XYZ file of N, CA and C in Angstrom:
507
model
N 111.501 142.257 103.853
C 110.153 141.806 104.165
C 109.453 141.224 102.962
N 108.583 140.182 103.115
C 107.923 139.491 101.982
C 106.951 140.214 101.263
N 107.020 140.129 99.973
C 106.056 141.005 99.038
C 104.518 140.170 99.318
N 103.567 141.107 99.297
C 102.237 140.326 99.410
C 101.576 140.636 98.090
N 100.943 139.324 97.672
C 100.178 139.485 96.559
C 98.678 139.920 96.858
N 97.804 140.708 96.085
C 96.687 141.230 96.487
C 95.579 140.063 96.917
N 95.824 138.831 96.317
C 94.642 137.964 96.601
C 95.129 136.847 97.629
N 96.367 137.347 98.459
C 96.822 136.426 99.463
C 96.632 136.973 101.043
N 95.930 136.229 101.598
C 95.866 136.849 102.957
C 95.953 135.443 104.012
N 96.724 135.765 105.005
C 97.187 134.813 105.841
C 96.659 135.417 107.328
N 95.836 135.001 108.056
C 95.344 135.442 109.463
C 95.680 134.545 110.472
N 96.316 134.973 111.713
C 96.727 134.184 112.583
C 95.392 133.630 113.327
N 94.620 134.403 113.615
C 93.593 134.230 114.318
C 92.471 133.526 113.520
N 91.854 132.659 113.648
C 90.748 131.794 112.749
C 89.558 132.501 112.911
N 89.330 133.318 114.140
C 88.189 133.831 114.345
C 87.811 135.251 113.925
N 89.175 135.841 113.652
C 89.079 137.123 112.878
C 88.697 137.149 111.440
N 87.332 137.790 111.482
C 86.601 137.727 110.007
C 86.639 139.151 109.392
N 86.918 140.169 110.145
C 86.844 141.603 109.724
C 87.968 141.883 108.670
N 87.541 142.292 107.426
C 88.525 142.444 106.367
C 88.075 143.543 105.600
N 88.523 144.708 105.303
C 88.171 145.765 104.151
C 88.503 145.304 102.981
N 87.923 145.940 101.860
C 88.392 145.864 100.521
C 89.827 146.044 100.299
N 90.378 145.653 99.399
C 91.841 145.742 99.095
C 91.997 147.268 98.576
N 92.726 147.974 99.235
C 92.995 149.434 98.792
C 93.939 149.313 97.385
N 94.172 150.547 96.876
C 95.004 150.489 95.464
C 96.406 150.332 96.043
N 96.865 150.741 97.293
C 98.405 150.438 97.643
C 98.682 149.013 97.870
N 97.663 147.966 97.990
C 97.856 146.597 97.986
C 98.060 146.045 99.618
N 97.760 147.094 100.522
C 97.863 146.533 101.929
C 96.515 146.341 102.583
N 96.512 145.129 103.339
C 95.156 144.790 103.879
C 95.073 145.371 105.314
N 94.185 146.250 105.489
C 93.938 146.949 106.796
C 92.441 147.113 107.122
N 92.232 146.893 108.510
C 90.990 146.926 108.927
C 90.951 147.710 110.356
N 89.893 148.422 110.450
C 89.426 149.114 111.814
C 89.139 148.194 112.784
N 89.467 148.373 114.097
C 89.049 147.824 115.230
C 88.767 148.832 116.357
N 87.661 148.644 117.063
C 87.250 149.262 118.311
C 87.812 150.629 118.389
N 89.021 150.840 118.727
C 89.529 152.353 119.250
C 90.520 152.982 118.082
N 90.015 152.896 116.843
C 90.713 153.370 115.548
C 91.945 152.876 115.480
N 92.472 151.724 115.865
C 93.656 151.302 115.691
C 93.540 150.643 114.288
N 94.799 150.488 113.550
C 94.924 150.028 112.329
C 95.553 148.541 112.473
N 94.969 147.601 111.778
C 95.775 146.193 111.836
C 95.954 145.801 110.507
N 97.311 145.546 110.363
C 98.039 145.031 109.197
C 98.142 143.665 109.078
N 97.380 143.100 108.141
C 97.033 141.729 107.674
C 98.499 141.201 107.215
N 99.096 141.971 106.471
C 100.146 141.658 105.903
C 101.379 141.167 106.732
N 101.487 141.899 107.872
C 102.467 141.378 108.767
C 102.126 139.949 109.511
N 100.910 139.671 109.596
C 100.545 138.466 110.225
C 100.505 137.328 109.407
N 100.415 137.556 108.101
C 100.089 136.495 107.377
C 101.022 135.307 107.188
N 102.419 135.662 107.488
C 103.617 134.765 107.516
C 103.692 133.673 108.679
N 102.807 134.245 109.746
C 102.966 133.515 111.096
C 102.558 131.973 110.974
N 101.614 131.634 110.046
C 101.305 130.199 109.954
C 102.091 129.485 109.024
N 103.009 130.003 108.326
C 103.821 129.372 107.166
C 104.821 128.420 107.864
N 104.968 127.253 107.284
C 105.954 126.230 107.872
C 107.419 126.777 107.592
N 108.277 126.331 108.493
C 109.596 126.706 108.171
C 110.114 125.752 107.325
N 110.951 126.353 106.457
C 111.854 125.504 105.298
C 110.937 125.260 104.119
N 109.828 126.232 103.930
C 109.015 126.111 102.743
C 108.948 127.408 102.132
N 109.075 127.475 100.965
C 108.974 129.011 100.306
C 107.568 129.333 100.452
N 107.300 130.670 100.627
C 106.047 131.221 101.075
C 105.157 131.096 99.646
N 105.623 131.254 98.550
C 104.891 131.209 97.267
C 104.205 129.926 97.239
N 104.941 128.707 97.608
C 104.526 127.500 97.533
C 103.463 127.210 98.406
N 103.579 127.858 99.666
C 102.450 127.469 100.494
C 101.305 128.263 100.157
N 101.519 129.619 99.641
C 100.308 130.334 99.548
C 99.437 129.591 98.502
N 100.101 128.993 97.328
C 99.723 128.301 96.082
C 98.730 127.166 96.682
N 99.243 126.447 97.813
C 98.631 125.356 98.303
C 97.222 125.716 98.697
N 97.322 126.629 99.735
C 96.174 127.231 100.427
C 95.120 127.981 99.597
N 95.613 129.077 98.800
C 94.778 129.837 98.218
C 94.823 129.905 96.679
N 93.739 129.594 96.152
C 93.764 129.401 94.621
C 93.969 130.954 93.959
N 94.116 130.904 92.650
C 94.252 132.186 91.933
C 92.909 132.900 92.135
N 91.975 132.133 92.152
C 90.625 133.021 92.063
C 90.258 133.249 93.570
N 90.010 134.332 94.100
C 89.704 134.642 95.436
C 88.266 134.113 95.824
N 87.442 133.946 94.879
C 86.101 133.532 95.205
C 86.132 132.043 95.651
N 87.193 131.037 95.219
C 86.967 129.870 95.134
C 87.256 129.349 96.718
N 86.582 128.134 96.806
C 86.538 127.550 98.366
C 88.061 127.230 98.940
N 88.330 127.283 100.042
C 89.672 126.975 100.669
C 89.589 125.574 101.139
N 90.516 124.734 100.903
C 90.685 123.580 101.640
C 91.303 123.673 102.768
N 90.778 123.317 104.028
C 91.607 123.267 105.169
C 92.014 121.806 105.515
N 93.098 121.724 106.033
C 93.508 120.332 106.454
C 92.959 119.823 107.965
N 92.081 120.631 108.425
C 91.769 120.263 109.681
C 90.112 120.708 109.760
N 89.351 120.161 110.920
C 88.239 120.735 111.228
C 88.153 121.749 112.148
N 87.958 122.978 111.971
C 88.071 124.157 112.930
C 86.849 123.931 114.116
N 85.651 123.220 114.011
C 84.921 123.090 114.909
C 85.032 121.722 115.732
N 86.119 121.132 115.574
C 86.308 119.706 116.277
C 86.780 120.207 117.646
N 86.235 119.667 118.650
C 86.653 119.789 120.000
C 88.127 119.266 120.137
N 88.754 119.846 120.899
C 90.276 119.399 121.431
C 90.257 118.132 122.197
N 91.029 117.384 122.230
C 91.056 116.222 122.710
C 91.373 116.442 124.205
N 90.670 115.512 125.057
C 90.802 115.785 126.592
C 92.194 115.076 126.965
N 92.944 115.689 127.922
C 94.231 115.234 128.124
C 94.154 115.202 129.539
N 94.731 114.051 130.122
C 95.008 113.883 131.513
C 95.749 115.053 132.086
N 95.180 115.250 133.245
C 95.995 116.545 134.051
C 97.395 116.148 134.453
N 97.612 115.133 134.901
C 98.911 114.710 135.300
C 99.929 114.516 134.117
N 99.302 114.002 133.051
C 100.216 113.889 131.709
C 100.435 115.074 131.056
N 99.511 115.868 130.990
C 99.533 117.252 130.238
C 100.646 118.082 131.069
N 100.586 118.230 132.286
C 101.586 119.092 133.035
C 102.988 118.261 133.219
N 102.876 116.893 132.938
C 104.226 116.275 133.315
C 104.463 116.078 134.818
N 103.324 115.869 135.639
C 103.528 115.626 136.874
C 103.716 114.282 137.440
N 104.924 113.926 138.221
C 105.152 112.548 138.573
C 104.598 112.434 140.061
N 103.894 111.578 140.256
C 103.275 111.363 141.560
C 104.277 110.614 142.683
N 104.412 111.246 143.735
C 105.160 110.583 144.800
C 104.739 110.415 146.257
N 104.794 109.519 146.811
C 104.208 109.071 147.827
C 104.303 110.087 149.156
N 105.377 110.700 148.960
C 105.831 111.872 150.054
C 104.811 113.067 149.773
N 104.283 113.181 148.635
C 103.787 114.520 148.398
C 102.175 114.420 148.692
N 101.742 114.312 150.107
C 100.534 114.007 150.462
C 99.473 115.179 150.198
N 100.047 116.329 150.063
C 99.136 117.537 149.711
C 98.644 117.305 148.350
N 99.332 116.742 147.255
C 98.855 116.526 146.134
C 98.138 115.523 146.120
N 98.133 114.242 146.708
C 97.631 113.219 146.595
C 96.144 113.400 147.459
N 96.218 114.052 148.374
C 94.738 114.307 148.855
C 93.863 115.184 148.084
N 94.349 116.004 147.165
C 93.332 116.430 145.897
C 92.383 115.358 145.473
N 92.758 114.267 145.444
C 91.993 113.140 144.677
C 91.483 112.240 145.929
N 91.231 112.801 146.934
C 90.541 111.951 148.050
C 89.347 112.866 148.608
N 88.329 112.090 148.873
C 87.022 112.816 149.396
C 87.182 113.392 150.664
N 86.647 114.479 150.911
C 86.786 115.121 152.229
C 86.184 114.374 153.465
N 84.991 113.708 153.122
C 84.206 113.188 154.006
C 84.517 111.796 154.269
N 84.579 110.935 153.280
C 84.598 109.440 153.503
C 86.194 108.925 153.350
N 87.230 109.662 152.861
C 88.563 109.236 152.542
C 88.873 108.622 151.424
N 87.768 108.310 150.675
C 87.845 107.396 149.514
C 88.456 108.125 148.310
N 89.123 107.537 147.438
C 89.650 108.145 146.170
C 88.483 108.328 145.113
N 88.645 109.340 144.537
C 87.517 109.689 143.633
C 87.616 108.893 142.307
N 86.636 108.501 141.612
C 86.610 107.669 140.513
C 87.393 108.240 139.454
N 87.747 107.336 138.439
C 88.529 108.017 137.380
C 87.682 108.923 136.479
N 86.358 108.673 136.325
C 85.559 109.556 135.481
C 85.407 110.938 136.319
N 85.685 110.990 137.450
C 85.453 112.182 138.263
C 86.695 113.055 138.068
N 87.867 112.343 138.210
C 89.128 113.154 138.130
C 89.557 113.475 136.972
N 89.220 112.566 135.910
C 89.600 112.873 134.456
C 91.033 112.391 134.163
N 91.593 111.546 134.938
C 92.917 111.043 134.828
C 92.648 109.794 133.782
N 93.796 109.630 133.122
C 93.960 108.471 132.242
C 93.979 107.185 132.861
N 93.865 106.069 132.374
C 93.794 104.704 132.980
C 95.246 104.517 133.743
N 96.157 104.867 132.931
C 97.846 104.486 133.572
C 97.965 105.344 134.857
N 97.557 106.722 134.704
C 97.964 107.710 135.767
C 96.889 107.383 137.061
N 95.566 106.925 136.710
C 94.627 106.588 137.806
C 95.166 105.289 138.477
N 95.923 104.352 137.846
C 96.319 103.285 138.416
C 97.520 103.574 139.454
N 98.459 104.420 138.675
C 99.637 104.931 139.484
C 99.119 105.606 140.854
N 98.094 106.455 140.627
C 97.506 107.203 141.726
C 97.275 106.228 142.914
N 96.218 105.353 142.615
C 95.895 104.123 143.508
C 96.962 103.678 144.290
N 98.002 103.245 143.444
C 99.137 102.707 144.199
C 100.045 103.570 145.020
N 100.107 104.834 144.620
C 100.985 105.842 145.395
C 100.245 106.158 146.651
N 98.764 106.413 146.527
C 97.864 106.682 147.771
C 98.195 105.557 148.765
N 98.002 104.260 148.373
C 98.093 103.257 149.158
C 99.609 103.013 149.967
N 100.629 103.516 149.059
C 101.990 103.456 149.745
C 101.930 104.506 150.738
N 101.476 105.800 150.262
C 101.536 106.996 151.365
C 100.934 106.719 152.507
N 99.790 105.996 152.325
C 99.027 105.651 153.588
C 99.736 104.518 154.471
N 100.304 103.574 153.853
C 101.156 102.775 154.658
C 102.448 103.311 155.243
N 102.957 104.427 154.526
C 104.184 105.081 155.166
C 103.695 106.031 156.194
N 102.495 106.639 156.441
C 102.110 107.307 157.394
C 101.971 108.658 156.962
N 102.006 109.026 155.701
C 102.125 110.444 154.991
C 100.615 111.056 154.915
N 99.711 109.953 154.650
C 98.251 110.294 154.673
C 97.490 109.463 155.464
N 96.353 110.202 156.193
C 95.462 109.475 156.915
C 94.578 108.618 156.025
N 94.060 107.528 156.620
C 93.242 106.411 155.807
C 91.987 106.854 155.746
N 91.191 107.491 156.844
C 89.774 107.653 156.734
C 89.338 109.029 156.312
N 89.993 109.999 156.639
C 89.727 111.436 156.433
C 90.610 112.212 155.652
N 90.535 113.503 155.236
C 91.323 114.149 154.536
C 91.986 115.138 155.876
N 93.103 115.465 155.710
C 93.847 116.165 156.621
C 93.029 117.657 156.810
N 92.759 118.198 157.990
C 92.243 119.444 157.959
C 93.007 120.575 157.502
N 94.171 120.547 157.518
C 95.162 121.490 156.952
C 94.960 121.760 155.422
N 94.638 120.743 154.943
C 94.378 120.716 153.204
C 92.968 120.961 152.665
N 91.996 121.243 153.771
C 90.704 121.359 153.372
C 90.487 122.676 152.447
N 91.334 123.622 152.716
C 90.922 124.986 151.726
C 91.820 124.829 150.537
N 92.566 123.966 150.199
C 93.296 123.898 148.845
C 92.429 124.153 147.714
N 92.939 124.780 146.821
C 92.080 124.791 145.481
C 91.869 123.448 144.824
N 90.685 123.313 144.191
C 90.263 122.059 143.877
C 90.601 121.615 142.249
N 91.396 120.640 141.958
C 91.575 120.445 140.723
C 90.585 119.928 139.801
N 89.467 119.576 140.373
C 88.145 119.220 139.746
C 87.066 119.379 140.616
N 85.817 119.304 140.014
C 84.646 119.383 141.066
C 83.951 117.993 141.059
N 83.985 117.459 142.215
C 83.288 116.085 142.443
C 81.864 116.056 142.008
N 81.123 117.191 142.141
C 79.820 116.919 142.074
C 79.507 117.050 140.383
N 80.487 117.585 139.576
C 80.305 117.659 138.105
C 81.518 116.919 137.523
N 81.303 115.551 137.341
C 82.340 114.778 136.744
C 82.760 115.351 135.319
N 84.043 114.983 135.028
C 84.516 115.315 133.748
C 83.823 114.329 132.600
N 83.946 113.405 132.827
C 83.094 112.340 132.061
C 82.043 111.777 132.668
N 80.921 111.502 132.023
C 79.845 110.663 132.430
C 80.368 109.413 132.859
N 79.638 108.580 134.000
C 80.060 107.467 134.481
C 79.508 106.184 133.439
N 80.304 105.371 133.153
C 80.038 104.395 132.076
C 79.249 103.245 132.818
N 78.961 103.168 134.200
C 78.210 101.911 134.729
C 78.855 100.500 134.455
N 80.110 100.391 134.123
C 80.514 98.980 133.819
C 81.578 98.547 134.878
């Protein structure tokens, strides 16, 4: 097991703020809710890059002075990038899969929801339009309404609350 220095602390969860003073035995411990002990020494190696010596990584992130500010390489308050549902899950659209395609079609009018409502990227949205057109021509999907057997399927998005605001262009 790696030896811990008293001034080095690596925490896997960035929101974990509770830490007690360093005891004389050199182990970082804190009490949580049900009197269980949490050992920070076990967690500190989880964020270290593979192939790099732990001492070098600790020297980069933590200065010798424990009161000195820590420079992070990222903004912890930045929102995560929005990802297209189909790209993120790696779903390939197929004209024979009418059940998936009808998730993007309105129940009442049979029209395809706009890109800002579905949250798809431009490439996947164009692919979706072409696939729905092919599926309708092949007879796998109705043209004007949604199939009644698919009305109770769980929604991939809420059409009344668009993922992105409309650009009006």
